[in-house]
mmCIF file of C-alpha atoms and ligand atoms in Angstrom:
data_model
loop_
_atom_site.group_PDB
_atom_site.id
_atom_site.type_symbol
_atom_site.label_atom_id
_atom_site.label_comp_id
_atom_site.label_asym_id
_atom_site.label_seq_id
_atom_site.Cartn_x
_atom_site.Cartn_y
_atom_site.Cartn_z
ATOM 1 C CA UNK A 1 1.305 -39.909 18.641
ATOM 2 C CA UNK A 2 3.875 -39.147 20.950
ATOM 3 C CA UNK A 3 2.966 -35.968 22.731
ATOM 4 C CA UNK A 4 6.275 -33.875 22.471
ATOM 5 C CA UNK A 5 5.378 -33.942 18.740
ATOM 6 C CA UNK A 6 1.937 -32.497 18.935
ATOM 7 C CA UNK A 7 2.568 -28.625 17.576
ATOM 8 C CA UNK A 8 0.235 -25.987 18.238
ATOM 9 C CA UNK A 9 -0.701 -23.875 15.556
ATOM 10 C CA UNK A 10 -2.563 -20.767 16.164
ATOM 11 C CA UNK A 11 -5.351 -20.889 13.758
ATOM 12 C CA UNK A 12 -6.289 -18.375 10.339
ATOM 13 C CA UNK A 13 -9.800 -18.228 9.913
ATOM 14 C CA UNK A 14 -9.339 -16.753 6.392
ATOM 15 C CA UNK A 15 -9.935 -19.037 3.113
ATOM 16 C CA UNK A 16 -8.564 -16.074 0.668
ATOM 17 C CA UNK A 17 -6.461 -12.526 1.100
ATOM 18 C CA UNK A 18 -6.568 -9.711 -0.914
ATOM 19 C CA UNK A 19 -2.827 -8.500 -2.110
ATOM 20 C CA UNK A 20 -3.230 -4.397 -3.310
ATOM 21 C CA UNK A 21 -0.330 -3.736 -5.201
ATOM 22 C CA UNK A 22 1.394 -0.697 -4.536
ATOM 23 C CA UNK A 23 4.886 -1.136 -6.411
ATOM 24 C CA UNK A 24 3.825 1.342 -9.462
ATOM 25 C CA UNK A 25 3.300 4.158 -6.983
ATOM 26 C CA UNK A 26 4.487 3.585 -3.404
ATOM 27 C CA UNK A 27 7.631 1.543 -4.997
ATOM 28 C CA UNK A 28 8.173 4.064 -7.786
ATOM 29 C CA UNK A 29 7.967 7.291 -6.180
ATOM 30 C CA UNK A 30 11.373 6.559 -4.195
ATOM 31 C CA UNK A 31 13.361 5.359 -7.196
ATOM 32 C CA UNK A 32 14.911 7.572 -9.813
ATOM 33 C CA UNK A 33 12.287 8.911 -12.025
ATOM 34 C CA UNK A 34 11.560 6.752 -15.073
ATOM 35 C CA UNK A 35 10.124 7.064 -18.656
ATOM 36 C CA UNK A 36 6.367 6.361 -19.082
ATOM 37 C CA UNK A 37 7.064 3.412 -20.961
ATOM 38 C CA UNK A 38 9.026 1.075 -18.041
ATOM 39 C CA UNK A 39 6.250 2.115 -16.312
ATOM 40 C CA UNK A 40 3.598 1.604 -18.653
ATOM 41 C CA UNK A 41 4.983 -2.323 -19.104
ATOM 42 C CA UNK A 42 6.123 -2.481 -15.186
ATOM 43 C CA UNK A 43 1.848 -2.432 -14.883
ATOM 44 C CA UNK A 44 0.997 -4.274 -17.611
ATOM 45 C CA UNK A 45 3.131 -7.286 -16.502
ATOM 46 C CA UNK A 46 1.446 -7.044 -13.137
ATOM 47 C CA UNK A 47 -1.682 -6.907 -15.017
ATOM 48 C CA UNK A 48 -0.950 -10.423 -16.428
ATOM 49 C CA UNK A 49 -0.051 -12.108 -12.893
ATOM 50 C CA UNK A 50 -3.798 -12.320 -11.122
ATOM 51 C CA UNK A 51 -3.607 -9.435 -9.153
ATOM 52 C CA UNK A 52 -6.660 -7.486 -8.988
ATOM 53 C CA UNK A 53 -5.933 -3.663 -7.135
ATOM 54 C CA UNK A 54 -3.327 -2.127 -8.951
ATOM 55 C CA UNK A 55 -1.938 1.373 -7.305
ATOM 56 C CA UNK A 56 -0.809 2.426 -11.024
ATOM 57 C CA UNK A 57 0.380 6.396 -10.066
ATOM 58 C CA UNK A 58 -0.082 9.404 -7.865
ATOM 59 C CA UNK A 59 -2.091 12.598 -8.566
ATOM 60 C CA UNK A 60 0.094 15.040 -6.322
ATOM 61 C CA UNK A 61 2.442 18.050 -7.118
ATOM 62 C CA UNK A 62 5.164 17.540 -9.895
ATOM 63 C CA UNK A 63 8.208 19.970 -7.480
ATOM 64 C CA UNK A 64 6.929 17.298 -4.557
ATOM 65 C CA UNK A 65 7.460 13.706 -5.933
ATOM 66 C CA UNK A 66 8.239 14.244 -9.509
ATOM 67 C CA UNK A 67 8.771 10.191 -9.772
ATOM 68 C CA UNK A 68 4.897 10.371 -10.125
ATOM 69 C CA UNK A 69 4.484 13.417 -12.666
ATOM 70 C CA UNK A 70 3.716 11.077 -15.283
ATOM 71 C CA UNK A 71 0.909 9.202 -13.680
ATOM 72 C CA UNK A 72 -1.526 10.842 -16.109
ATOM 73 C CA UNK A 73 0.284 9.482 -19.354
ATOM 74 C CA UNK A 74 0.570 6.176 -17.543
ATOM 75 C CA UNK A 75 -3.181 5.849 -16.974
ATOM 76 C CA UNK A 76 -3.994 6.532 -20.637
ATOM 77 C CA UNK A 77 -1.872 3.974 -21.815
ATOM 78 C CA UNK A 78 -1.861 0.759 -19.717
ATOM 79 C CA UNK A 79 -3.675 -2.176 -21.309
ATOM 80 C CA UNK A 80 -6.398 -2.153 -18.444
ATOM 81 C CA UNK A 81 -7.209 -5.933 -17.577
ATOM 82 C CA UNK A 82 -11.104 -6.884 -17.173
ATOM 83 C CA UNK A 83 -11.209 -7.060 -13.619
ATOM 84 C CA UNK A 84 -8.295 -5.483 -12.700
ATOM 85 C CA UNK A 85 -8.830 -1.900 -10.754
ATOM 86 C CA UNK A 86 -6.170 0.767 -11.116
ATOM 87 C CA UNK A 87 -6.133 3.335 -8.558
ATOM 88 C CA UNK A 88 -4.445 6.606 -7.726
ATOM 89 C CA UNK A 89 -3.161 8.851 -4.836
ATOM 90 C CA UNK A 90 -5.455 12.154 -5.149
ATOM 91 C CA UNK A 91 -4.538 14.448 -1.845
ATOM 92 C CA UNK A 92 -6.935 17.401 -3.210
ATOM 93 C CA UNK A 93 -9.561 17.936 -5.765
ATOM 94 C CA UNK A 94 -6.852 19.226 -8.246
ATOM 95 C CA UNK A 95 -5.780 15.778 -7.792
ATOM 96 C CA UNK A 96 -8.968 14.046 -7.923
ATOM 97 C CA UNK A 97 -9.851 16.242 -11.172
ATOM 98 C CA UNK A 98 -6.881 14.893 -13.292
ATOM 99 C CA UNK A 99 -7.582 11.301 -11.782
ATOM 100 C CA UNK A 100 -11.026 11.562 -13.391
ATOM 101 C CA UNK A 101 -9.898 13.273 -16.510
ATOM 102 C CA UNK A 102 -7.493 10.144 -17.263
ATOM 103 C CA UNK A 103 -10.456 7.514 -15.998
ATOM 104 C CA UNK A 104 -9.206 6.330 -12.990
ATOM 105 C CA UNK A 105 -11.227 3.443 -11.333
ATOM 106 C CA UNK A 106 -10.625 4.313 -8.097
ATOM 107 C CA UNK A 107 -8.565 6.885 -5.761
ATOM 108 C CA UNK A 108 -7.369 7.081 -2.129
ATOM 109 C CA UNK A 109 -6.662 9.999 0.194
ATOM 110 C CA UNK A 110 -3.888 9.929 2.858
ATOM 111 C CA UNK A 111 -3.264 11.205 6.141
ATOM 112 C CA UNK A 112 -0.929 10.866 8.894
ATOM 113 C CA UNK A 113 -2.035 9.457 12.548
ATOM 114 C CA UNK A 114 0.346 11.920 13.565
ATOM 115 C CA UNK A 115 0.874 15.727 12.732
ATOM 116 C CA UNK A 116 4.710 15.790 12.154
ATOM 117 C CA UNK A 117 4.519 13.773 8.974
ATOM 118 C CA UNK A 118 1.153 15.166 7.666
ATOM 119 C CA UNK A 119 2.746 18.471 7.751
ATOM 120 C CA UNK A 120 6.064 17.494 6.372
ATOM 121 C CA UNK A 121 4.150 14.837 3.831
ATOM 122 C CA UNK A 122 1.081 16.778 2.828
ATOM 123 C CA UNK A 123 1.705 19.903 4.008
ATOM 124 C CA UNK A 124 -1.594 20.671 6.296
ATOM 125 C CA UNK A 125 -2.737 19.381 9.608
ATOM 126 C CA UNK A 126 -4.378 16.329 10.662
ATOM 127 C CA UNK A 127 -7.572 18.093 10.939
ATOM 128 C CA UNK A 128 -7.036 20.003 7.723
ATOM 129 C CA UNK A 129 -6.355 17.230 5.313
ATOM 130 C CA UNK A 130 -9.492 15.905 6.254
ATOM 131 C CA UNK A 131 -11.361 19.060 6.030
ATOM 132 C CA UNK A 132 -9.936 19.127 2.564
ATOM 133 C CA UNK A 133 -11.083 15.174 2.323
ATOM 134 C CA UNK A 134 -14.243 15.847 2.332
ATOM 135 C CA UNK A 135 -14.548 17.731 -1.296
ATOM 136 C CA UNK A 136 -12.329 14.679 -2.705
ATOM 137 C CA UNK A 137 -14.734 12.036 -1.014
ATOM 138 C CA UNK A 138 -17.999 13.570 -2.438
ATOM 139 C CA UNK A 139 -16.533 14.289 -5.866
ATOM 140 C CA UNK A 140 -15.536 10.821 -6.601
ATOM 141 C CA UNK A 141 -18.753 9.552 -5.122
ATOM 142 C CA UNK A 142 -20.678 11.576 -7.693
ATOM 143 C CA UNK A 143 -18.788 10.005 -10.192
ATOM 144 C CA UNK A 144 -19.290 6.293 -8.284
ATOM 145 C CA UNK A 145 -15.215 6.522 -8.054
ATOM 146 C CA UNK A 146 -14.841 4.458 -4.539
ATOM 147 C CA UNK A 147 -12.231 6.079 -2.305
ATOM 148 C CA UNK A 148 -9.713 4.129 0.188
ATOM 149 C CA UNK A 149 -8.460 5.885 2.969
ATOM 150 C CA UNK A 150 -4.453 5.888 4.024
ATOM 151 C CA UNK A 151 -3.199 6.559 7.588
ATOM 152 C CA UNK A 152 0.512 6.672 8.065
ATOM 153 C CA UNK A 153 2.824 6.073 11.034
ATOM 154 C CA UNK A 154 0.345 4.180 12.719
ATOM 155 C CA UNK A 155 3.054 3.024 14.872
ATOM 156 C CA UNK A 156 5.930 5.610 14.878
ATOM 157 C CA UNK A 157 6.599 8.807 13.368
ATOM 158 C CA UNK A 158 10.000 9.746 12.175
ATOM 159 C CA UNK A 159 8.809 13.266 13.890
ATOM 160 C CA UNK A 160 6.892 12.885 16.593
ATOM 161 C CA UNK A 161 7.766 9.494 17.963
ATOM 162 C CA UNK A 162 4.985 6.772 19.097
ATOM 163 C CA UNK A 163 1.355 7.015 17.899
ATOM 164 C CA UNK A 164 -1.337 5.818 20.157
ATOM 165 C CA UNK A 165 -3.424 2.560 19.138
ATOM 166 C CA UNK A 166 -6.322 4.571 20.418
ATOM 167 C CA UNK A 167 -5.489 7.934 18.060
ATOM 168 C CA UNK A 168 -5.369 5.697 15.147
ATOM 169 C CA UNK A 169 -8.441 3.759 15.804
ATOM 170 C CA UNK A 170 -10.291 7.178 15.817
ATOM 171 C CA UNK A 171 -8.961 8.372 12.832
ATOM 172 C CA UNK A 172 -9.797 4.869 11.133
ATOM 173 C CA UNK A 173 -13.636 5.697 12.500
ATOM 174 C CA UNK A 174 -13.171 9.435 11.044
ATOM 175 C CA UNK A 175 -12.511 8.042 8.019
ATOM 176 C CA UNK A 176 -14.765 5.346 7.731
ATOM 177 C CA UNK A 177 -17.441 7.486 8.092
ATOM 178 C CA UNK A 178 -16.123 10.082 5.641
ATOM 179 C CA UNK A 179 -16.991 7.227 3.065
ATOM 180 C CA UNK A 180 -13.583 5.540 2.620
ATOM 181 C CA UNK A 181 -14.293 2.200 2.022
ATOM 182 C CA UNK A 182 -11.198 0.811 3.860
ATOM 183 C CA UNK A 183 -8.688 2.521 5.693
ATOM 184 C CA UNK A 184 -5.009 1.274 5.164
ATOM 185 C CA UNK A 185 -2.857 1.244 7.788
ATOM 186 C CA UNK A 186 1.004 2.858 6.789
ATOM 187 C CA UNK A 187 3.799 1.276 9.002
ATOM 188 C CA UNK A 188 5.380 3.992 6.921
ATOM 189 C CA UNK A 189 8.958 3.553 8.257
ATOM 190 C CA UNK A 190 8.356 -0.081 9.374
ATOM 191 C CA UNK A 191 9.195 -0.216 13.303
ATOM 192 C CA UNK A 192 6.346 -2.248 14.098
ATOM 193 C CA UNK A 193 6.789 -5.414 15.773
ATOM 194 C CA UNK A 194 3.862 -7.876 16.278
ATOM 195 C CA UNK A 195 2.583 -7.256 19.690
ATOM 196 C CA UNK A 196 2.353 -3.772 18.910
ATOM 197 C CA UNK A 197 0.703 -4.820 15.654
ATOM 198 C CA UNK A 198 -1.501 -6.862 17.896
ATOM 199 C CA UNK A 199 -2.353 -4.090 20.000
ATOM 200 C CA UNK A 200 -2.840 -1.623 17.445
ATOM 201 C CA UNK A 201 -5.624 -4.478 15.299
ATOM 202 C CA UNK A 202 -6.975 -4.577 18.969
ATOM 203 C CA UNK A 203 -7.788 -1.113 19.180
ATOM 204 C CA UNK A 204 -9.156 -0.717 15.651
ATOM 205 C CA UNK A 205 -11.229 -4.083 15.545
ATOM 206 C CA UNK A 206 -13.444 -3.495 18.753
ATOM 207 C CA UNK A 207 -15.624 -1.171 16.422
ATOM 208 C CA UNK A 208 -14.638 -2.018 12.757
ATOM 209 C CA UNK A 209 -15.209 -4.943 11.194
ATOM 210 C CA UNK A 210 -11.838 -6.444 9.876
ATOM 211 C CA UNK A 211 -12.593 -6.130 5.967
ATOM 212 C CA UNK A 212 -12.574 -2.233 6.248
ATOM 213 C CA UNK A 213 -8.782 -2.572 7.035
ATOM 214 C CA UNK A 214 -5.606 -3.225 4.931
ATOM 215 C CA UNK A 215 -2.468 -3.455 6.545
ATOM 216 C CA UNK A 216 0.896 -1.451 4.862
ATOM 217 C CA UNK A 217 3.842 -2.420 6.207
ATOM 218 C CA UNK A 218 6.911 -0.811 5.033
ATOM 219 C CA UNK A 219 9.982 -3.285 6.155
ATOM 220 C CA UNK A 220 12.608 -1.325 7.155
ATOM 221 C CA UNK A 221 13.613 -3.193 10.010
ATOM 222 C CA UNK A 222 12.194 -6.477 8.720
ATOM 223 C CA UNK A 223 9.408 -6.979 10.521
ATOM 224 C CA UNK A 224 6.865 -6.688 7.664
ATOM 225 C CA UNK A 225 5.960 -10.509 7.349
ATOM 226 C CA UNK A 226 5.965 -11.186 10.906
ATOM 227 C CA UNK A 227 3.336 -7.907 11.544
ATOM 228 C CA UNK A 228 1.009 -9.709 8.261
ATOM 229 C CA UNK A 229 1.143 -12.800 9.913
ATOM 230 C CA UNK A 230 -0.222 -11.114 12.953
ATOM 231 C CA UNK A 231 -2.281 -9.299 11.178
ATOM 232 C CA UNK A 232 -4.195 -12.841 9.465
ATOM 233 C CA UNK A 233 -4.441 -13.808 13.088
ATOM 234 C CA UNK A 234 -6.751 -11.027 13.824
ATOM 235 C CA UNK A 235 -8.593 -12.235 10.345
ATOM 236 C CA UNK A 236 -7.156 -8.994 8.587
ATOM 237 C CA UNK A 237 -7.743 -9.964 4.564
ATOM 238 C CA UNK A 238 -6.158 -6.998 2.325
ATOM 239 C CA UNK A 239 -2.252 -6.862 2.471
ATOM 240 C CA UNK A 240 -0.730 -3.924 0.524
ATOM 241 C CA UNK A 241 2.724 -4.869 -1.133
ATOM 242 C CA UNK A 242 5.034 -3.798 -3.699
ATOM 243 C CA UNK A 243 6.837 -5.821 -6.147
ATOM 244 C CA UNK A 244 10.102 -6.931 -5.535
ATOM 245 C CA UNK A 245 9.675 -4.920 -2.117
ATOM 246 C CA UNK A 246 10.669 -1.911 -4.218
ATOM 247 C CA UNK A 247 10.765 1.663 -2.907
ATOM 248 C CA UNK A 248 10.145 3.880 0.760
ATOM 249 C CA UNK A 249 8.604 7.155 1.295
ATOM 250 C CA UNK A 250 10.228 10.585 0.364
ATOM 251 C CA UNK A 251 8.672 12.469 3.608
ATOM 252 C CA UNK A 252 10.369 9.410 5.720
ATOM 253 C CA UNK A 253 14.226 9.410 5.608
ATOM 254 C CA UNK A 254 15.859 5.686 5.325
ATOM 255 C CA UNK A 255 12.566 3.933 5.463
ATOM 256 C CA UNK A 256 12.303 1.216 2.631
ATOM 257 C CA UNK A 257 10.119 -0.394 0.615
ATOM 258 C CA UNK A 258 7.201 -1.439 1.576
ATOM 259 C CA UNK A 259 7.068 -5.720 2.164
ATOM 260 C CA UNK A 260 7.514 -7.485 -1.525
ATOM 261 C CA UNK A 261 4.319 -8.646 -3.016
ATOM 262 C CA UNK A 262 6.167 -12.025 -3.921
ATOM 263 C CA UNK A 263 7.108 -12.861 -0.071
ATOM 264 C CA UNK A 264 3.302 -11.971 0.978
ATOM 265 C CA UNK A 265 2.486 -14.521 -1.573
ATOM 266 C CA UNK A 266 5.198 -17.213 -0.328
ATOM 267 C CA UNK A 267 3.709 -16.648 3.089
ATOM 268 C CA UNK A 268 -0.002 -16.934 2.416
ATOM 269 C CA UNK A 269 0.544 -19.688 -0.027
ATOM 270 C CA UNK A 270 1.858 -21.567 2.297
ATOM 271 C CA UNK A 271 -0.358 -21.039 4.813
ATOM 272 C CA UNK A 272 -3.060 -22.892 2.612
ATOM 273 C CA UNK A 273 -4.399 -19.280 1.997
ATOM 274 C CA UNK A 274 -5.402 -18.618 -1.289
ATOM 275 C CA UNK A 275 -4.373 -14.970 -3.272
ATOM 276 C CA UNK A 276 -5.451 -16.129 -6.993
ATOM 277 C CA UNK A 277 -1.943 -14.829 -7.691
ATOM 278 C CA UNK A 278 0.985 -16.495 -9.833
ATOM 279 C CA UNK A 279 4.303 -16.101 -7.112
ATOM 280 C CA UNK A 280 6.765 -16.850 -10.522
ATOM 281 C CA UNK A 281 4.847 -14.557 -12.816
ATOM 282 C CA UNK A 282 4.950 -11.281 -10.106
ATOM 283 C CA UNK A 283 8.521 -12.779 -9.304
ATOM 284 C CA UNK A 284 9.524 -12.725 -12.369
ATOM 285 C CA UNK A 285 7.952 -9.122 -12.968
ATOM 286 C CA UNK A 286 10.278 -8.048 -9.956
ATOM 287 C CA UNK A 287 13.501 -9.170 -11.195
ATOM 288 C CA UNK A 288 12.646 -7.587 -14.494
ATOM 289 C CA UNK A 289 11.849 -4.217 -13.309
ATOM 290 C CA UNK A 290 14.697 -4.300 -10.865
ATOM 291 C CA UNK A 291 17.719 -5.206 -13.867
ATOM 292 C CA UNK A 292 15.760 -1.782 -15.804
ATOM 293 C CA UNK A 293 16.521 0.152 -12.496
ATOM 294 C CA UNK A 294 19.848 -1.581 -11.471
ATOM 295 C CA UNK A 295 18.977 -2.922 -8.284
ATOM 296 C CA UNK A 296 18.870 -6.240 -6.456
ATOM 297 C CA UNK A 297 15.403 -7.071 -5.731
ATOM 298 C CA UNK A 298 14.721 -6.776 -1.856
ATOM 299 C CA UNK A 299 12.794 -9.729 -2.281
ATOM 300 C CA UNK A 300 14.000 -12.910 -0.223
ATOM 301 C CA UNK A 301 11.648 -15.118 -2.285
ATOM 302 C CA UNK A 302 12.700 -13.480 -5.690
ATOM 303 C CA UNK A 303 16.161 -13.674 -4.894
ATOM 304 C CA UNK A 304 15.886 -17.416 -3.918
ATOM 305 C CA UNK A 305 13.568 -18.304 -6.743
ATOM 306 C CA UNK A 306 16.476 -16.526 -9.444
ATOM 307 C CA UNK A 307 19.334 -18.598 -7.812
ATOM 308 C CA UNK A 308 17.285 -22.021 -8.470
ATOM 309 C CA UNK A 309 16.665 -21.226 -12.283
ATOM 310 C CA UNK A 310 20.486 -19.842 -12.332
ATOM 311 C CA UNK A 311 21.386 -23.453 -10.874
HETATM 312 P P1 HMG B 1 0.435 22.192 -0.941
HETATM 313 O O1 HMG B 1 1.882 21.983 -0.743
HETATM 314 O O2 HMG B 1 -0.386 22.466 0.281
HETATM 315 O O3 HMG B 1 0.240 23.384 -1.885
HETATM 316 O O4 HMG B 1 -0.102 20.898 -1.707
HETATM 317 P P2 HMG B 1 -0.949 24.055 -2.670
HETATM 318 O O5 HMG B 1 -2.231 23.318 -2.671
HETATM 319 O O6 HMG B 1 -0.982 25.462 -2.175
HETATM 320 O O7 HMG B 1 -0.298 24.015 -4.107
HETATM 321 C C1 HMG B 1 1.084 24.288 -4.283
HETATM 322 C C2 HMG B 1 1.499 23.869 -5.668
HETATM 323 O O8 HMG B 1 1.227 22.475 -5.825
HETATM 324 C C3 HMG B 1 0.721 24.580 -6.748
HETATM 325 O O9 HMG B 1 1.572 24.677 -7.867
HETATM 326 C C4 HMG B 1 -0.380 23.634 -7.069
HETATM 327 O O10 HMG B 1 -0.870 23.779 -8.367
HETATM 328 C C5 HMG B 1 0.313 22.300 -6.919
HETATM 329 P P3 HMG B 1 2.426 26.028 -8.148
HETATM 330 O O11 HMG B 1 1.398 27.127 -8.216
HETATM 331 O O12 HMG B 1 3.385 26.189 -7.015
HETATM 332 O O13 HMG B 1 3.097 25.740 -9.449
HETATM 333 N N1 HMG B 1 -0.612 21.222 -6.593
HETATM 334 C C6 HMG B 1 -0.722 20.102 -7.321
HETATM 335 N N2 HMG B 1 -0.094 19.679 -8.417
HETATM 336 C C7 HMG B 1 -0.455 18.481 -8.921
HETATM 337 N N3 HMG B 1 -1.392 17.696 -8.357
HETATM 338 C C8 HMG B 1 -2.040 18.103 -7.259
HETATM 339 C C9 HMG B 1 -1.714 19.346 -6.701
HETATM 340 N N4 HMG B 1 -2.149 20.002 -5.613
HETATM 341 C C10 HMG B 1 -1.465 21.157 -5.568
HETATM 342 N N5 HMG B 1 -2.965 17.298 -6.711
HETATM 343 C C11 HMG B 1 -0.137 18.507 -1.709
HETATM 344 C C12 HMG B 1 -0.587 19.798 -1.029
HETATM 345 C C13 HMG B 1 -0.712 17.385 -0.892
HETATM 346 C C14 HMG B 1 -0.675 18.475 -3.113
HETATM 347 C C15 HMG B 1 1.404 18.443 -1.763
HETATM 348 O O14 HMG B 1 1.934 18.683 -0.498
HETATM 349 C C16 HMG B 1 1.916 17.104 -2.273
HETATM 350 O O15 HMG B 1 1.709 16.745 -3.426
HETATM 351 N N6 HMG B 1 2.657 16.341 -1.427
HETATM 352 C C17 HMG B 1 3.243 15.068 -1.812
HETATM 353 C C18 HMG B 1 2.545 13.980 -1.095
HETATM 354 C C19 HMG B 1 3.021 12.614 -1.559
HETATM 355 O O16 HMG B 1 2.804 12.230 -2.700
HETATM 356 N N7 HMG B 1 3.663 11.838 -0.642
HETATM 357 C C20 HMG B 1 4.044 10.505 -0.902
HETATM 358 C C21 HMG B 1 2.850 9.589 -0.957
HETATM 359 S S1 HMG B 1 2.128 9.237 0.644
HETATM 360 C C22 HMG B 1 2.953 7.818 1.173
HETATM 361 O O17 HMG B 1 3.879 7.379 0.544
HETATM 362 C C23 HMG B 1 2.436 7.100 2.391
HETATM 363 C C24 HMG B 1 1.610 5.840 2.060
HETATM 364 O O18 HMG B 1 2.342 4.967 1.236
HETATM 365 C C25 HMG B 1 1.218 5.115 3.366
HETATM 366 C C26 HMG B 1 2.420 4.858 4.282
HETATM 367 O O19 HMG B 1 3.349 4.160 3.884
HETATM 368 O O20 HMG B 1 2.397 5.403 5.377
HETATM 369 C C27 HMG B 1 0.310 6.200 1.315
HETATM 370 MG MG1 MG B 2 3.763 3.481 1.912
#
């Protein structure tokens, strides 16, 4: 073989990812509110597609995101898939109360890595939120309810600039040891680029083993697929996504959707990595939900996929 040919290709260690679909909450709770129902079948669709970590709503105030106010309606009325987990945002114990009142399989708490968007997103400081962790943690243990753990602007915060590898690394320890059994990492308004996300996994994986850590990038400035593919570099195997790349974050101005669950698929799919996930059944999911709401789907894949049954 001629030797100009030969191609080096860095190597992914990993056989099978993990895709945690976020569209229901993160996606929905930055588009106009919408009855239960569109909801209701927006999860039940996913439901049908292999995906196995649904993020169905959000247990948080009503006068804060009211997008989510119905999350306890949705949870008693989605057709819940054997072996399929539907989870939900619970920020207190009045949160975590109503999660287990409408039998939700599992919960997360979130926090900022830095204090300008805990305040503005949760309303309490860094230290404060997890003070107030610590009731939610040991309540959903009782009840065997595992808890994941969100960080956000692990890169940059729309308030207080750039976050330190090393301040996020400590808070992924904090929270590790809380009992979270992963921590999540929020590229909440989606400046990351990959050596950063390189230096950031760095940080983090000296002491934690990779499987405690999802990635969340949000891909406001496009970046999202390059910062994954980084990310299964570094053997990172649970990518958080949303559907047709829908929605953003209403304590970060302009930042968009989170990176589509059907261009994480395209991605690892062709990387030989498996996801157990149909690509045309969550694609065509995403350009369902997006003609209810009116939108184009942000989706590159979706979009492509459409034009070729149009053609
Ligand atoms: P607080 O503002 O500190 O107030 O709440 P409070 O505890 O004193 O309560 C004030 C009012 O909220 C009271 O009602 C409470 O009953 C009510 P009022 O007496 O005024 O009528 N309340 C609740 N209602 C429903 N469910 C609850 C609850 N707790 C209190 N659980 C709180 C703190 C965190 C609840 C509030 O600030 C809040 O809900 N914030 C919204 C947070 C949110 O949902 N943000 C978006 C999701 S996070 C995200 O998108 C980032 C992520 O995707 C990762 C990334 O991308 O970076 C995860
Ligand atoms: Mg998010």
């Amino acid at each position: 073989m001629n030797q100009t040919n030969k191609v080096n290709v860095p190597d992914i260690q990993l056989e099978q990812v993990n895709i945690f679909e976020v569209g229901p909450r993160d996606g929905l709770q930055n588009e106009a509110a919408l009855p239960v129902e569109v909801k209701i079948a927006l999860i039940d669709q996913l439901s049908a597609t292999g995906l196995k970590q649904i993020e169905a709503g959000a247990f948080v105030s009503e006068k804060k995101v009211p997008q989510m106010a119905n999350s306890g309606q949705v949870f008693a009325n989605i057709k819940r898939h054997q072996g399929v987990i539907y989870s939900a945002l619970t920020p207190n114990v009045q949160g975590l109360e109503k999660a287990l009142k409408h039998n939700v399989q599992q919960v997360a708490v979130f926090t900022s890595a830095s204090e300008g968007f805990c305040q503005r997103n949760i309303n309490c400081s860094i230290s404060q939120s997890l003070q107030r962790f610590k009731d939610v943690i040991d309540l959903a243990h009782a009840h065997n309810i595992p808890v994941r753990g969100y960080l956000s602007c692990v890169a940059d915060c729309p308030y207080d600039g750039p976050t330190q590898p090393a301040q996020v690394a400590e808070l992924t320890q904090v929270l590790l040891d809380m009992g979270c059994y992963q921590v999540s990492l929020g590229d909440t308004i989606g400046t990351a680029t990959p050596n950063r996300t390189a230096q950031l996994l760095d940080a983090i994986l000296t002491n934690t083993p990779s499987t405690s850590i999802a990635v969340h990038f949000h891909n406001t400035y496009g970046q999202a697929l390059a910062n994954i593919y980084q990310s299964l570099l570094m053997g990172i195997n649970t990518i958080d996504s949303s559907v047709a790349g829908l929605g953003g974050c209403p304590y970060a101005k302009g930042a968009s959707g989170n990176v589509a669950t059907e261009d994480v698929l395209y991605l690892c799919h062709g990387l030989g990595i498996k996801t157990g996930v149909d690509l045309n059944a969550v694609a065509r999911v995403g350009a369902s939900i997006c003609q209810t709401l009116n939108i184009q789907p942000a989706s590159n894949v979706t979009r492509a996929l459409q034009c070729k049954i149009r053609t």
